[in-house]
């Protein structure tokens, strides 16, 4: 009888926006650059057996997982920027300190630039996301940034209000 393996949620990360060509082995080799990997799991469609564009990587320690989130988030793999978060975060019960609306954005602004810019003010509870038209894929000129604390949000507002931001 197969033994059921219990994954350490606190030391695991969610990896999203993966290309179909990404395999368990490739993701393992990429993530081991950030720290010792215990396991990699890419859920597969039951009928086609193709990956579903996301996966989970378990590290030996929670610190390794957090480092991987900081280092690997938005790294491009096969031309697609990976979105990486701690998997233990349950978004339905997630306590967001402050969610900022960022408006009047240049069309060249992307999620990575927002993360790099607004991440300097404090811990974010989820990745910044530039709104895009679902049909055309064109930028809609606004985004949202969610901070863990009101202090971080206040610092971002004070520093960035009225500033010009472009690639």
JSON list of C-alpha atoms in Angstrom, two decimals, residues 50-117:
[
{"chain": "A", "resi": 50, "resn": "UNK", "atom": "CA", "xyz": [-0.87, 17.93, -19.57]},
{"chain": "A", "resi": 51, "resn": "UNK", "atom": "CA", "xyz": [0.19, 20.29, -16.80]},
{"chain": "A", "resi": 52, "resn": "UNK", "atom": "CA", "xyz": [-2.27, 22.97, -15.73]},
{"chain": "A", "resi": 53, "resn": "UNK", "atom": "CA", "xyz": [0.05, 25.96, -15.64]},
{"chain": "A", "resi": 54, "resn": "UNK", "atom": "CA", "xyz": [0.86, 25.91, -11.93]},
{"chain": "A", "resi": 55, "resn": "UNK", "atom": "CA", "xyz": [2.63, 23.82, -9.34]},
{"chain": "A", "resi": 56, "resn": "UNK", "atom": "CA", "xyz": [4.00, 23.56, -5.82]},
{"chain": "A", "resi": 57, "resn": "UNK", "atom": "CA", "xyz": [7.57, 23.34, -4.58]},
{"chain": "A", "resi": 58, "resn": "UNK", "atom": "CA", "xyz": [8.40, 22.24, -1.05]},
{"chain": "A", "resi": 59, "resn": "UNK", "atom": "CA", "xyz": [11.69, 23.40, 0.47]},
{"chain": "A", "resi": 60, "resn": "UNK", "atom": "CA", "xyz": [13.47, 22.06, 3.54]},
{"chain": "A", "resi": 61, "resn": "UNK", "atom": "CA", "xyz": [12.75, 25.18, 5.60]},
{"chain": "A", "resi": 62, "resn": "UNK", "atom": "CA", "xyz": [10.29, 28.04, 5.60]},
{"chain": "A", "resi": 63, "resn": "UNK", "atom": "CA", "xyz": [13.23, 30.47, 5.24]},
{"chain": "A", "resi": 64, "resn": "UNK", "atom": "CA", "xyz": [14.30, 28.70, 2.02]},
{"chain": "A", "resi": 65, "resn": "UNK", "atom": "CA", "xyz": [10.76, 28.99, 0.66]},
{"chain": "A", "resi": 66, "resn": "UNK", "atom": "CA", "xyz": [10.54, 32.69, 1.52]},
{"chain": "A", "resi": 67, "resn": "UNK", "atom": "CA", "xyz": [13.91, 33.30, -0.14]},
{"chain": "A", "resi": 68, "resn": "UNK", "atom": "CA", "xyz": [12.68, 31.50, -3.28]},
{"chain": "A", "resi": 69, "resn": "UNK", "atom": "CA", "xyz": [9.61, 33.77, -3.39]},
{"chain": "A", "resi": 70, "resn": "UNK", "atom": "CA", "xyz": [11.82, 36.87, -3.19]},
{"chain": "A", "resi": 71, "resn": "UNK", "atom": "CA", "xyz": [14.39, 35.68, -5.74]},
{"chain": "A", "resi": 72, "resn": "UNK", "atom": "CA", "xyz": [12.32, 33.73, -8.27]},
{"chain": "A", "resi": 73, "resn": "UNK", "atom": "CA", "xyz": [9.09, 35.73, -8.43]},
{"chain": "A", "resi": 74, "resn": "UNK", "atom": "CA", "xyz": [8.54, 37.19, -11.91]},
{"chain": "A", "resi": 75, "resn": "UNK", "atom": "CA", "xyz": [11.55, 35.33, -13.38]},
{"chain": "A", "resi": 76, "resn": "UNK", "atom": "CA", "xyz": [10.74, 34.43, -16.99]},
{"chain": "A", "resi": 77, "resn": "UNK", "atom": "CA", "xyz": [10.69, 30.79, -17.99]},
{"chain": "A", "resi": 78, "resn": "UNK", "atom": "CA", "xyz": [9.94, 30.07, -21.66]},
{"chain": "A", "resi": 79, "resn": "UNK", "atom": "CA", "xyz": [9.03, 33.75, -22.02]},
{"chain": "A", "resi": 80, "resn": "UNK", "atom": "CA", "xyz": [6.40, 33.74, -19.24]},
{"chain": "A", "resi": 81, "resn": "UNK", "atom": "CA", "xyz": [6.95, 35.48, -15.90]},
{"chain": "A", "resi": 82, "resn": "UNK", "atom": "CA", "xyz": [6.39, 33.00, -13.07]},
{"chain": "A", "resi": 83, "resn": "UNK", "atom": "CA", "xyz": [4.14, 34.18, -10.24]},
{"chain": "A", "resi": 84, "resn": "UNK", "atom": "CA", "xyz": [5.36, 32.83, -6.94]},
{"chain": "A", "resi": 85, "resn": "UNK", "atom": "CA", "xyz": [3.78, 33.08, -3.47]},
{"chain": "A", "resi": 86, "resn": "UNK", "atom": "CA", "xyz": [3.90, 31.14, -0.25]},
{"chain": "A", "resi": 87, "resn": "UNK", "atom": "CA", "xyz": [1.34, 28.34, -0.65]},
{"chain": "A", "resi": 88, "resn": "UNK", "atom": "CA", "xyz": [0.30, 28.47, 3.02]},
{"chain": "A", "resi": 89, "resn": "UNK", "atom": "CA", "xyz": [-1.46, 31.76, 2.36]},
{"chain": "A", "resi": 90, "resn": "UNK", "atom": "CA", "xyz": [-5.19, 31.12, 2.10]},
{"chain": "A", "resi": 91, "resn": "UNK", "atom": "CA", "xyz": [-6.45, 34.05, 0.04]},
{"chain": "A", "resi": 92, "resn": "UNK", "atom": "CA", "xyz": [-10.03, 33.69, 1.28]},
{"chain": "A", "resi": 93, "resn": "UNK", "atom": "CA", "xyz": [-8.99, 34.34, 4.89]},
{"chain": "A", "resi": 94, "resn": "UNK", "atom": "CA", "xyz": [-6.03, 36.53, 4.11]},
{"chain": "A", "resi": 95, "resn": "UNK", "atom": "CA", "xyz": [-5.93, 39.67, 6.22]},
{"chain": "A", "resi": 96, "resn": "UNK", "atom": "CA", "xyz": [-4.95, 42.54, 3.97]},
{"chain": "A", "resi": 97, "resn": "UNK", "atom": "CA", "xyz": [-3.68, 45.59, 5.79]},
{"chain": "A", "resi": 98, "resn": "UNK", "atom": "CA", "xyz": [-4.31, 47.96, 2.90]},
{"chain": "A", "resi": 99, "resn": "UNK", "atom": "CA", "xyz": [-5.09, 47.56, -0.78]},
{"chain": "A", "resi": 100, "resn": "UNK", "atom": "CA", "xyz": [-3.97, 50.51, -2.89]},
{"chain": "A", "resi": 101, "resn": "UNK", "atom": "CA", "xyz": [-5.39, 51.56, -6.24]},
{"chain": "A", "resi": 102, "resn": "UNK", "atom": "CA", "xyz": [-2.59, 52.74, -8.54]},
{"chain": "A", "resi": 103, "resn": "UNK", "atom": "CA", "xyz": [-4.01, 54.79, -11.39]},
{"chain": "A", "resi": 104, "resn": "UNK", "atom": "CA", "xyz": [-2.95, 56.65, -14.51]},
{"chain": "A", "resi": 105, "resn": "UNK", "atom": "CA", "xyz": [-0.29, 54.06, -15.36]},
{"chain": "A", "resi": 106, "resn": "UNK", "atom": "CA", "xyz": [1.73, 54.14, -18.55]},
{"chain": "A", "resi": 107, "resn": "UNK", "atom": "CA", "xyz": [0.82, 51.19, -20.85]},
{"chain": "A", "resi": 108, "resn": "UNK", "atom": "CA", "xyz": [4.41, 49.90, -20.64]},
{"chain": "A", "resi": 109, "resn": "UNK", "atom": "CA", "xyz": [4.16, 49.25, -16.87]},
{"chain": "A", "resi": 110, "resn": "UNK", "atom": "CA", "xyz": [4.13, 45.54, -15.98]},
{"chain": "A", "resi": 111, "resn": "UNK", "atom": "CA", "xyz": [3.62, 43.51, -12.78]},
{"chain": "A", "resi": 112, "resn": "UNK", "atom": "CA", "xyz": [7.37, 43.08, -12.27]},
{"chain": "A", "resi": 113, "resn": "UNK", "atom": "CA", "xyz": [8.05, 46.83, -12.31]},
{"chain": "A", "resi": 114, "resn": "UNK", "atom": "CA", "xyz": [5.22, 47.40, -9.84]},
{"chain": "A", "resi": 115, "resn": "UNK", "atom": "CA", "xyz": [6.58, 44.68, -7.57]},
{"chain": "A", "resi": 116, "resn": "UNK", "atom": "CA", "xyz": [10.12, 46.07, -7.73]},
{"chain": "A", "resi": 117, "resn": "UNK", "atom": "CA", "xyz": [8.93, 49.63, -7.08]}
]
